[in-house]
Tab-separated table of C-alpha atoms in Angstrom:
chain	number	residue	atom	x	y	z
W	1297	UNK	CA	3.275	-1.929	17.819
W	1298	UNK	CA	5.811	-4.338	18.342
W	1299	UNK	CA	4.602	-8.442	17.419
W	1300	UNK	CA	5.707	-9.151	21.290
W	1301	UNK	CA	3.588	-6.812	23.062
W	1302	UNK	CA	1.615	-4.433	21.151
W	1303	UNK	CA	4.022	-1.433	23.082
W	1304	UNK	CA	6.425	0.861	20.822
W	1305	UNK	CA	8.943	-0.818	19.022
W	1306	UNK	CA	12.201	0.760	19.883
W	1307	UNK	CA	13.162	-0.738	22.571
W	1308	UNK	CA	13.308	-4.204	20.167
W	1309	UNK	CA	15.240	-2.068	17.186
W	1310	UNK	CA	17.804	-1.349	19.525
W	1311	UNK	CA	18.453	-4.508	21.351
W	1312	UNK	CA	20.424	-5.656	18.187
W	1313	UNK	CA	23.228	-4.356	19.212
W	1314	UNK	CA	23.231	-5.464	22.846
W	1315	UNK	CA	22.658	-8.772	21.987
W	1316	UNK	CA	24.936	-9.095	19.180
W	1317	UNK	CA	27.890	-7.764	21.971
W	1318	UNK	CA	26.952	-10.351	24.526
W	1319	UNK	CA	26.469	-13.772	21.384
W	1320	UNK	CA	30.450	-11.835	21.092
W	1321	UNK	CA	31.001	-11.862	25.289
W	1322	UNK	CA	29.157	-15.788	25.712
W	1323	UNK	CA	31.463	-17.250	22.273
W	1324	UNK	CA	34.925	-15.427	24.218
W	1325	UNK	CA	33.422	-16.923	28.008
W	1326	UNK	CA	32.751	-20.917	25.862
W	1327	UNK	CA	36.142	-20.962	24.141
W	1328	UNK	CA	37.970	-19.095	27.256
W	1329	UNK	CA	35.965	-22.438	29.622
W	1330	UNK	CA	36.544	-25.034	26.730
W	1331	UNK	CA	41.282	-24.071	26.625
W	1332	UNK	CA	40.732	-24.303	30.704
W	1333	UNK	CA	39.195	-27.440	30.075
W	1334	UNK	CA	36.086	-26.441	31.913
W	1335	UNK	CA	32.731	-27.272	31.340
W	1336	UNK	CA	29.964	-24.561	32.232
W	1337	UNK	CA	26.714	-25.414	32.807
W	1338	UNK	CA	24.261	-22.903	32.576
W	1339	UNK	CA	21.253	-23.668	35.600
W	1340	UNK	CA	18.364	-22.237	35.220
W	1341	UNK	CA	14.639	-22.792	36.362
W	1342	UNK	CA	11.816	-20.652	38.291
W	1343	UNK	CA	12.492	-18.810	42.227
W	1344	UNK	CA	12.119	-22.282	44.525
W	1345	UNK	CA	12.617	-25.250	41.724
W	1346	UNK	CA	15.761	-26.165	43.540
W	1347	UNK	CA	18.985	-25.301	41.573
W	1348	UNK	CA	21.092	-24.626	44.210
W	1349	UNK	CA	19.493	-27.307	46.429
W	1350	UNK	CA	20.452	-29.422	42.979
W	1351	UNK	CA	24.517	-28.042	43.069
W	1352	UNK	CA	25.077	-29.255	46.150
W	1353	UNK	CA	23.427	-32.539	45.214
W	1354	UNK	CA	26.144	-32.557	43.099
W	1355	UNK	CA	28.935	-31.316	45.297
W	1356	UNK	CA	28.047	-35.384	46.695
W	1357	UNK	CA	28.785	-37.190	43.672
W	1358	UNK	CA	31.673	-34.034	42.189
W	1359	UNK	CA	34.713	-32.945	45.143
W	1360	UNK	CA	33.136	-29.687	45.741
W	1361	UNK	CA	36.809	-28.721	45.084
W	1362	UNK	CA	36.605	-29.321	41.452
W	1363	UNK	CA	33.395	-26.868	41.435
W	1364	UNK	CA	32.862	-23.591	40.930
W	1365	UNK	CA	29.770	-21.521	40.975
W	1366	UNK	CA	28.892	-17.820	40.103
W	1367	UNK	CA	25.334	-16.931	41.372
W	1368	UNK	CA	22.856	-15.172	40.110
W	1369	UNK	CA	20.293	-13.214	42.723
W	1370	UNK	CA	18.471	-9.937	42.776
W	1371	UNK	CA	18.987	-9.870	45.466
W	1372	UNK	CA	21.469	-11.049	48.980
W	1373	UNK	CA	24.123	-13.488	48.893
W	1374	UNK	CA	21.930	-16.120	50.533
W	1375	UNK	CA	22.539	-19.399	48.542
W	1376	UNK	CA	27.137	-17.839	47.503
W	1377	UNK	CA	27.086	-18.765	51.514
W	1378	UNK	CA	25.677	-22.118	51.627
W	1379	UNK	CA	27.533	-22.735	49.020
W	1380	UNK	CA	30.814	-21.983	50.390
W	1381	UNK	CA	29.647	-23.378	53.537
W	1382	UNK	CA	29.928	-26.830	51.340
W	1383	UNK	CA	33.800	-25.720	50.693
W	1384	UNK	CA	32.631	-24.692	46.894
W	1385	UNK	CA	34.435	-22.159	45.201
W	1386	UNK	CA	31.065	-19.051	44.517
W	1387	UNK	CA	30.636	-15.991	43.160
W	1388	UNK	CA	27.925	-13.440	43.956
W	1389	UNK	CA	26.431	-11.684	41.253
W	1390	UNK	CA	23.602	-8.942	42.166
W	1391	UNK	CA	21.527	-7.622	39.483
W	1392	UNK	CA	19.662	-6.276	41.058
W	1393	UNK	CA	15.571	-5.772	39.366
W	1394	UNK	CA	17.771	-7.328	36.855
W	1395	UNK	CA	16.261	-10.967	35.484
W	1396	UNK	CA	19.008	-12.998	34.193
W	1397	UNK	CA	22.533	-13.094	33.682
W	1398	UNK	CA	24.450	-12.029	30.431
W	1399	UNK	CA	27.590	-12.887	29.320
W	1400	UNK	CA	29.340	-10.066	30.004
W	1401	UNK	CA	28.522	-10.213	33.525
W	1402	UNK	CA	30.120	-13.729	33.769
W	1403	UNK	CA	33.043	-12.233	31.807
W	1404	UNK	CA	33.593	-10.202	35.017
W	1405	UNK	CA	33.656	-12.523	36.936
W	1406	UNK	CA	35.767	-15.002	35.238
W	1407	UNK	CA	37.926	-12.931	35.442
W	1408	UNK	CA	37.734	-11.779	39.192
W	1409	UNK	CA	37.797	-15.936	39.754
W	1410	UNK	CA	40.469	-18.891	40.559
W	1411	UNK	CA	39.708	-21.678	38.325
W	1412	UNK	CA	42.614	-23.191	38.232
W	1413	UNK	CA	41.990	-26.884	39.199
W	1414	UNK	CA	37.917	-26.585	38.380
W	1415	UNK	CA	36.089	-28.866	36.023
W	1416	UNK	CA	33.005	-27.184	35.840
W	1417	UNK	CA	31.723	-24.272	36.199
W	1418	UNK	CA	28.515	-23.218	37.498
W	1419	UNK	CA	26.420	-20.729	36.804
W	1420	UNK	CA	23.714	-20.235	38.877
W	1421	UNK	CA	20.827	-17.729	36.711
W	1422	UNK	CA	18.682	-15.667	38.684
W	1423	UNK	CA	15.137	-17.561	39.420
W	1424	UNK	CA	13.288	-16.589	36.179
W	1425	UNK	CA	10.739	-19.703	34.316
W	1426	UNK	CA	11.318	-16.884	30.831
W	1427	UNK	CA	14.219	-14.560	30.414
W	1428	UNK	CA	16.687	-16.345	30.796
W	1429	UNK	CA	15.632	-19.013	27.664
W	1430	UNK	CA	18.010	-18.266	24.555
W	1431	UNK	CA	20.328	-15.417	27.127
W	1432	UNK	CA	24.242	-16.493	25.468
W	1433	UNK	CA	26.442	-17.363	28.593
W	1434	UNK	CA	28.723	-19.113	27.530
W	1435	UNK	CA	27.627	-22.708	28.646
W	1436	UNK	CA	28.800	-25.740	27.856
W	1437	UNK	CA	25.187	-27.018	28.687
W	1438	UNK	CA	21.403	-25.875	29.815
W	1439	UNK	CA	20.331	-27.603	32.471
W	1440	UNK	CA	17.090	-26.430	33.353
W	1441	UNK	CA	15.388	-27.252	37.176
W	1442	UNK	CA	11.279	-27.871	37.042
W	1443	UNK	CA	9.495	-28.865	40.484
W	1444	UNK	CA	7.116	-31.071	40.976
W	1445	UNK	CA	5.510	-28.693	42.986
W	1446	UNK	CA	4.992	-26.320	40.041
W	1447	UNK	CA	2.768	-28.727	39.192
W	1448	UNK	CA	2.268	-30.743	35.500
W	1449	UNK	CA	2.690	-27.351	32.788
W	1450	UNK	CA	5.264	-25.668	32.828
W	1451	UNK	CA	6.615	-27.138	29.328
W	1452	UNK	CA	2.861	-27.186	28.039
W	1453	UNK	CA	3.043	-22.713	29.845
W	1454	UNK	CA	6.584	-22.020	29.025
W	1455	UNK	CA	8.295	-23.493	25.605
W	1456	UNK	CA	10.880	-21.760	25.507
W	1457	UNK	CA	12.300	-22.348	27.935
W	1458	UNK	CA	13.057	-26.286	28.079
W	1459	UNK	CA	12.673	-26.499	24.114
W	1460	UNK	CA	16.731	-25.867	24.367
W	1461	UNK	CA	17.394	-27.739	26.894
W	1462	UNK	CA	20.477	-29.864	27.249
W	1463	UNK	CA	18.782	-32.065	30.352
W	1464	UNK	CA	15.456	-31.170	32.743
W	1465	UNK	CA	15.352	-32.133	36.246
W	1466	UNK	CA	12.390	-32.902	38.043
W	1467	UNK	CA	13.088	-31.346	41.505
W	1468	UNK	CA	11.357	-32.476	44.527
W	1469	UNK	CA	10.325	-35.451	43.581
W	1470	UNK	CA	9.280	-36.828	47.350
W	1471	UNK	CA	6.246	-34.189	46.985
W	1472	UNK	CA	4.769	-35.972	43.512
W	1473	UNK	CA	1.666	-37.415	45.240
W	1474	UNK	CA	1.100	-34.555	47.905
W	1475	UNK	CA	1.586	-32.001	44.755
W	1476	UNK	CA	-0.244	-33.978	42.185
W	1477	UNK	CA	2.900	-33.562	40.193
W	1478	UNK	CA	1.645	-35.979	36.762
W	1479	UNK	CA	5.366	-36.756	34.915
W	1480	UNK	CA	3.132	-38.630	32.081
W	1481	UNK	CA	0.759	-34.968	31.360
W	1482	UNK	CA	3.978	-33.780	31.847
W	1483	UNK	CA	6.455	-36.041	29.444
W	1484	UNK	CA	3.863	-35.708	26.779
W	1485	UNK	CA	3.617	-32.206	26.899
W	1486	UNK	CA	7.905	-31.676	27.219
W	1487	UNK	CA	8.714	-34.078	24.493
W	1488	UNK	CA	5.782	-31.417	22.104
W	1489	UNK	CA	9.382	-29.029	22.329
W	1490	UNK	CA	12.227	-31.534	22.584
W	1491	UNK	CA	13.031	-34.516	21.318
W	1492	UNK	CA	16.611	-34.650	23.331
W	1493	UNK	CA	16.845	-33.444	26.545
W	1494	UNK	CA	17.716	-36.048	28.630
W	1495	UNK	CA	15.145	-36.320	32.066
W	1496	UNK	CA	16.530	-36.438	35.687
W	1497	UNK	CA	14.472	-36.663	38.758
W	1498	UNK	CA	15.986	-35.696	42.503
W	1499	UNK	CA	15.433	-34.753	45.846
W	1500	UNK	CA	16.846	-33.027	48.742
W	1501	UNK	CA	15.701	-36.418	50.465
W	1502	UNK	CA	17.779	-39.033	48.369
W	1503	UNK	CA	21.327	-38.210	47.753
W	1504	UNK	CA	21.568	-40.791	45.790
W	1505	UNK	CA	19.158	-39.270	43.384
W	1506	UNK	CA	22.167	-36.823	42.432
W	1507	UNK	CA	24.161	-39.653	40.762
W	1508	UNK	CA	23.107	-39.491	37.224
W	1509	UNK	CA	23.150	-35.763	36.753
W	1510	UNK	CA	26.640	-35.665	38.213
W	1511	UNK	CA	27.912	-39.361	35.939
W	1512	UNK	CA	25.884	-36.783	32.921
W	1513	UNK	CA	28.324	-33.365	33.386
W	1514	UNK	CA	31.218	-36.551	33.427
W	1515	UNK	CA	30.649	-37.315	30.129
W	1516	UNK	CA	29.628	-34.745	29.105
W	1517	UNK	CA	33.406	-33.311	30.861
W	1518	UNK	CA	34.665	-35.703	29.243
W	1519	UNK	CA	34.037	-35.392	25.797
W	1520	UNK	CA	35.420	-31.788	26.484
W	1521	UNK	CA	38.804	-32.506	27.033
W	1522	UNK	CA	38.806	-34.971	25.010
W	1523	UNK	CA	39.313	-37.568	27.915
W	1524	UNK	CA	38.819	-41.983	28.007
W	1525	UNK	CA	38.355	-43.505	30.977
M	1462	UNK	CA	27.928	0.631	30.643
M	1463	UNK	CA	24.195	0.940	32.290
M	1464	UNK	CA	24.119	0.020	36.429
M	1465	UNK	CA	21.399	-2.897	35.620
M	1466	UNK	CA	23.771	-5.202	33.760
M	1467	UNK	CA	26.869	-3.807	32.422
M	1468	UNK	CA	25.610	-4.313	29.194
M	1469	UNK	CA	25.067	-1.368	25.909
M	1470	UNK	CA	23.170	0.837	28.060
M	1471	UNK	CA	20.819	2.833	24.865
M	1472	UNK	CA	18.371	0.068	25.886
M	1473	UNK	CA	17.396	1.474	28.866
M	1474	UNK	CA	17.752	4.623	27.256
M	1475	UNK	CA	14.595	4.320	25.183
M	1476	UNK	CA	12.788	2.324	27.277
M	1477	UNK	CA	11.282	5.300	28.778
M	1478	UNK	CA	9.278	6.681	26.450
M	1479	UNK	CA	7.275	2.818	26.282
M	1480	UNK	CA	6.845	3.086	30.472
M	1481	UNK	CA	5.234	6.480	29.405
M	1482	UNK	CA	2.984	4.625	27.050
M	1483	UNK	CA	2.347	1.756	29.347
M	1484	UNK	CA	1.452	4.931	32.607
M	1485	UNK	CA	-0.428	7.374	30.009
M	1486	UNK	CA	-2.677	3.284	28.837
M	1487	UNK	CA	-2.596	2.246	32.941
M	1488	UNK	CA	-4.090	5.247	33.933
M	1489	UNK	CA	-7.189	4.620	32.103
M	1490	UNK	CA	-7.184	1.583	32.873
M	1491	UNK	CA	-7.929	2.241	35.328
M	1492	UNK	CA	-10.458	5.231	35.495
M	1493	UNK	CA	-12.105	3.207	33.032
M	1494	UNK	CA	-13.249	0.486	35.593
M	1495	UNK	CA	-13.465	2.985	39.085
M	1496	UNK	CA	-16.159	4.185	36.415
M	1497	UNK	CA	-17.794	0.895	36.337
M	1498	UNK	CA	-17.361	0.153	39.854
M	1499	UNK	CA	-14.969	-3.293	38.615
M	1500	UNK	CA	-12.074	-2.898	41.213
M	1501	UNK	CA	-9.307	-4.899	39.646
M	1502	UNK	CA	-6.495	-7.152	41.374
M	1503	UNK	CA	-3.502	-7.981	39.238
M	1504	UNK	CA	-2.109	-11.199	40.590
M	1505	UNK	CA	1.582	-11.962	40.943
M	1506	UNK	CA	3.520	-14.632	41.537
M	1507	UNK	CA	6.854	-17.247	40.706
M	1508	UNK	CA	5.223	-20.104	38.174
M	1509	UNK	CA	3.278	-22.843	39.826
M	1510	UNK	CA	3.066	-20.729	43.165
M	1511	UNK	CA	-0.849	-20.936	42.902
M	1512	UNK	CA	-2.529	-17.566	40.694
M	1513	UNK	CA	-4.534	-20.070	39.471
M	1514	UNK	CA	-5.485	-21.493	41.793
M	1515	UNK	CA	-5.670	-18.500	44.265
M	1516	UNK	CA	-8.801	-17.239	41.272
M	1517	UNK	CA	-10.908	-20.662	41.670
M	1518	UNK	CA	-10.946	-20.577	45.231
M	1519	UNK	CA	-11.682	-16.554	45.786
M	1520	UNK	CA	-14.685	-18.030	44.203
M	1521	UNK	CA	-15.459	-20.654	46.564
M	1522	UNK	CA	-16.127	-17.253	48.792
M	1523	UNK	CA	-16.549	-14.497	45.855
M	1524	UNK	CA	-20.206	-14.752	43.281
M	1525	UNK	CA	-18.217	-16.464	40.482
M	1526	UNK	CA	-20.527	-14.601	37.725
M	1527	UNK	CA	-19.134	-11.074	38.717
M	1528	UNK	CA	-15.010	-12.805	38.329
M	1529	UNK	CA	-13.665	-11.328	35.498
M	1530	UNK	CA	-10.265	-12.752	34.131
M	1531	UNK	CA	-7.642	-11.253	32.326
M	1532	UNK	CA	-5.130	-14.421	31.931
M	1533	UNK	CA	-1.983	-14.135	31.064
M	1534	UNK	CA	0.720	-17.602	29.695
M	1535	UNK	CA	3.517	-17.501	27.607
M	1536	UNK	CA	1.347	-20.402	25.665
M	1537	UNK	CA	-1.351	-22.468	25.938
M	1538	UNK	CA	-5.154	-21.961	27.070
M	1539	UNK	CA	-5.110	-24.449	29.988
M	1540	UNK	CA	-6.042	-22.017	32.870
M	1541	UNK	CA	-8.245	-19.596	31.077
M	1542	UNK	CA	-10.300	-23.600	30.149
M	1543	UNK	CA	-9.612	-23.916	34.365
M	1544	UNK	CA	-11.312	-21.109	35.146
M	1545	UNK	CA	-14.286	-21.307	32.637
M	1546	UNK	CA	-15.415	-24.318	34.368
M	1547	UNK	CA	-15.856	-22.833	36.959
M	1548	UNK	CA	-18.014	-19.936	35.249
M	1549	UNK	CA	-15.803	-17.466	35.635
M	1550	UNK	CA	-15.674	-15.155	32.776
M	1551	UNK	CA	-11.657	-15.534	31.658
M	1552	UNK	CA	-9.693	-13.515	28.389
M	1553	UNK	CA	-6.582	-15.610	27.219
M	1554	UNK	CA	-3.349	-13.546	26.543
M	1555	UNK	CA	-0.102	-15.462	25.041
M	1556	UNK	CA	2.690	-12.985	25.113
M	1557	UNK	CA	5.163	-15.785	23.690
M	1558	UNK	CA	7.800	-14.654	24.372
M	1559	UNK	CA	6.498	-11.702	26.898
M	1560	UNK	CA	7.384	-12.335	30.240
M	1561	UNK	CA	4.572	-9.652	31.853
M	1562	UNK	CA	1.835	-8.086	31.009
M	1563	UNK	CA	1.307	-5.065	29.935
M	1564	UNK	CA	-1.476	-1.954	30.144
M	1565	UNK	CA	-1.446	-2.384	26.025
M	1566	UNK	CA	-2.242	-5.703	26.322
M	1567	UNK	CA	-4.564	-5.046	28.744
M	1568	UNK	CA	-6.297	-2.172	27.709
M	1569	UNK	CA	-7.125	-4.302	24.623
M	1570	UNK	CA	-8.486	-7.347	26.462
M	1571	UNK	CA	-10.508	-4.206	28.601
M	1572	UNK	CA	-11.924	-3.549	25.497
M	1573	UNK	CA	-13.383	-6.970	24.224
M	1574	UNK	CA	-14.640	-8.210	26.970
M	1575	UNK	CA	-18.097	-7.859	28.878
M	1576	UNK	CA	-18.317	-6.522	31.991
M	1577	UNK	CA	-21.357	-4.996	33.321
M	1578	UNK	CA	-22.008	-7.184	36.342
M	1579	UNK	CA	-19.225	-8.249	37.237
M	1580	UNK	CA	-17.332	-6.335	40.791
M	1581	UNK	CA	-14.173	-8.193	40.511
M	1582	UNK	CA	-11.009	-8.370	37.057
M	1583	UNK	CA	-8.170	-10.961	38.050
M	1584	UNK	CA	-4.866	-9.669	36.663
M	1585	UNK	CA	-3.822	-13.203	36.430
M	1586	UNK	CA	0.195	-11.580	35.838
M	1587	UNK	CA	2.829	-14.219	34.256
M	1588	UNK	CA	4.165	-16.131	36.245
M	1589	UNK	CA	7.405	-14.636	37.335
M	1590	UNK	CA	8.737	-13.004	40.671
M	1591	UNK	CA	10.846	-9.771	39.185
M	1592	UNK	CA	9.522	-8.172	35.496
M	1593	UNK	CA	6.505	-7.451	36.342
M	1594	UNK	CA	7.176	-6.187	40.071
M	1595	UNK	CA	6.500	-1.630	38.834
M	1596	UNK	CA	4.437	-2.229	35.302
M	1597	UNK	CA	0.911	-0.327	36.316
M	1598	UNK	CA	-2.081	-1.771	34.621
M	1599	UNK	CA	-4.558	0.478	35.859
M	1600	UNK	CA	-5.127	-2.892	39.564
M	1601	UNK	CA	-6.549	-0.497	42.044
M	1602	UNK	CA	-3.964	-4.017	44.376
M	1603	UNK	CA	-1.801	-5.578	44.133
M	1604	UNK	CA	-1.432	-9.698	45.340
M	1605	UNK	CA	1.530	-11.276	45.246
M	1606	UNK	CA	1.138	-15.195	45.560
M	1607	UNK	CA	4.468	-16.712	47.558
M	1608	UNK	CA	4.409	-20.663	48.094
M	1609	UNK	CA	6.046	-22.680	50.544
M	1610	UNK	CA	7.411	-24.705	48.168
M	1611	UNK	CA	9.642	-21.967	46.601
M	1612	UNK	CA	11.204	-22.069	50.347
M	1613	UNK	CA	11.207	-19.169	53.285
M	1614	UNK	CA	14.290	-16.746	51.342
M	1615	UNK	CA	12.119	-15.048	48.971
M	1616	UNK	CA	11.470	-11.674	50.164
M	1617	UNK	CA	15.227	-11.412	50.210
M	1618	UNK	CA	15.473	-12.527	47.339
M	1619	UNK	CA	13.728	-11.388	45.230
M	1620	UNK	CA	12.782	-7.298	46.515
M	1621	UNK	CA	10.837	-5.265	43.934
M	1622	UNK	CA	8.062	-7.626	43.776
M	1623	UNK	CA	7.316	-8.210	47.887
M	1624	UNK	CA	7.484	-3.288	47.813
M	1625	UNK	CA	4.875	-2.467	46.801
M	1626	UNK	CA	2.252	-5.443	46.839
M	1627	UNK	CA	-0.892	-5.312	49.014
M	1628	UNK	CA	-1.385	-8.427	50.289
M	1629	UNK	CA	1.153	-11.757	50.180
M	1630	UNK	CA	-0.957	-14.637	49.669
M	1631	UNK	CA	1.495	-17.614	50.824
M	1632	UNK	CA	-0.125	-20.478	49.733
M	1633	UNK	CA	0.152	-24.604	49.726
M	1634	UNK	CA	0.838	-23.544	53.406
M	1635	UNK	CA	-0.367	-27.768	53.248
M	1636	UNK	CA	3.023	-28.244	52.603
M	1637	UNK	CA	4.312	-26.644	55.348
M	1638	UNK	CA	6.515	-28.994	57.074
M	1639	UNK	CA	7.178	-30.820	54.616
M	1640	UNK	CA	9.038	-28.521	52.629
M	1641	UNK	CA	10.520	-27.051	55.870
M	1642	UNK	CA	9.084	-22.913	55.020
M	1643	UNK	CA	9.530	-21.063	58.012
M	1644	UNK	CA	7.379	-18.382	58.617
M	1645	UNK	CA	9.586	-17.015	61.131
M	1646	UNK	CA	12.309	-15.713	58.773
M	1647	UNK	CA	10.071	-15.195	55.611
M	1648	UNK	CA	8.289	-12.829	57.429
M	1649	UNK	CA	11.353	-10.190	59.550
M	1650	UNK	CA	12.499	-10.457	56.088
M	1651	UNK	CA	9.227	-9.033	54.236
M	1652	UNK	CA	9.079	-6.531	57.282
M	1653	UNK	CA	12.172	-4.830	56.442
M	1654	UNK	CA	10.796	-3.757	52.796
M	1655	UNK	CA	7.090	-4.076	53.405
M	1656	UNK	CA	5.667	-3.314	56.106
M	1657	UNK	CA	1.986	-2.542	54.981
M	1658	UNK	CA	0.577	-5.399	53.046
M	1659	UNK	CA	-1.675	-8.255	55.332
M	1660	UNK	CA	-0.708	-11.206	55.190
M	1661	UNK	CA	-2.515	-14.120	54.339
M	1662	UNK	CA	-2.776	-17.828	54.244
M	1663	UNK	CA	-4.325	-19.808	51.675
M	1664	UNK	CA	-4.247	-24.233	50.966
M	1665	UNK	CA	-6.613	-26.135	48.544
M	1666	UNK	CA	-6.955	-28.276	50.365
M	1667	UNK	CA	-9.308	-25.715	53.010
M	1668	UNK	CA	-11.691	-23.492	50.196
M	1669	UNK	CA	-12.658	-22.077	53.548
M	1670	UNK	CA	-8.594	-20.140	53.237
M	1671	UNK	CA	-9.536	-18.068	51.141
M	1672	UNK	CA	-12.164	-16.290	53.032
M	1673	UNK	CA	-9.805	-13.350	54.231
M	1674	UNK	CA	-8.400	-12.833	51.386
M	1675	UNK	CA	-12.381	-13.049	49.603
M	1676	UNK	CA	-12.668	-10.127	52.878
M	1677	UNK	CA	-10.364	-7.730	52.486
M	1678	UNK	CA	-11.326	-7.535	48.588
M	1679	UNK	CA	-14.736	-6.960	49.038
M	1680	UNK	CA	-13.520	-4.423	51.690
M	1681	UNK	CA	-11.630	-2.900	48.913
M	1682	UNK	CA	-14.548	-3.156	46.180
M	1683	UNK	CA	-16.786	-0.085	49.133
M	1684	UNK	CA	-14.280	1.141	49.828
M	1685	UNK	CA	-14.001	2.034	45.420
M	1686	UNK	CA	-17.152	2.449	44.457
M	1687	UNK	CA	-18.438	3.750	48.126
M	1688	UNK	CA	-20.718	1.280	48.955
M	1689	UNK	CA	-21.308	1.017	52.960
M	1690	UNK	CA	-23.724	-2.052	54.154
């Protein structure tokens, strides 16, 4: 019996070489992007948490021409079309039944994309608060988008994905009162498992609310490229 | 290369016997519950979609003493405590990193629970709009809870979980205007992949909105037990 679910344990064992292949590809992706001076952010969150809206909001503070996006969804090109409408280069991956992106998919995408002139590569992962946790893609930073509508108890109930985040983006803050989101409770649980992540609050109703996330990414890009203003 | 993600294919092949073991356990669970006259509903949806609130709402129209719940979460007993506060028998499964419940977990839970006098067993699956799809637990009906806050495009982007649903519960309808949810678009996509599911609209602000879902379950229970009023 496997520890995870009490099922046949064989699945767990053979995943090891698969994860090794993933990690090797992730290291290559990160190295390739670092050499090109492109900061890669893995954007994680539940379905409908506001991952695409985060990218749209960031494009108000970062020139769209400097942004490339790899868009992960089971099906459809809905979000790709949204972002292309803002002049953002976007590459769609449809996983069909796959519950997260992996580094090999990202390597294939990077190989197909024209990245010259880009400063940022945003990977919008499949909407899922469980499975993408801990799957390296080659990213420099992990951003978790978590909407007020999902409730105050998410860090307590889904700790894995929050644990490794570099930044938590609390989205849909305009609905805080309407949905009874209690930030104090949310942060108390979060701080037990991740004391270092930056906390940001955004709302699509306030274009300026995305500025500080853009500043964080600019800071990380400076760090990556050794740029000094 | 596997079709799903381009990774090493071995994982896919060895999952077959695991799924067979799961399906065998699911058949046993369903048979056991049917013989006891207990209708089992698998409740699926994203994190924070309103799965626990659905059960709370149903308990306004079904005697709490007739309800048993198996509660699936990575961590915590938050929802178990909420439901026990309403007098509902509740069994917690913490999957830690597991992204969905399986039939063996459910079999273990059923073995531990006292189900005499219960008419309904609600299995609240892990919040995940991808992985629980198609994993049989022994349920008689699948209910997908999908909140207006997640957006109108969910059936288009995550079709697998909507495809097999017996009922779709559109939750948080009090926020329809605030979040710009367009039910017409949502239903147009849904009907392309599932023409038979009943559609229900609920809001925690309106206790009566849960009545029709309770009626559906009563109807299904009648069908299961051959009861005629």
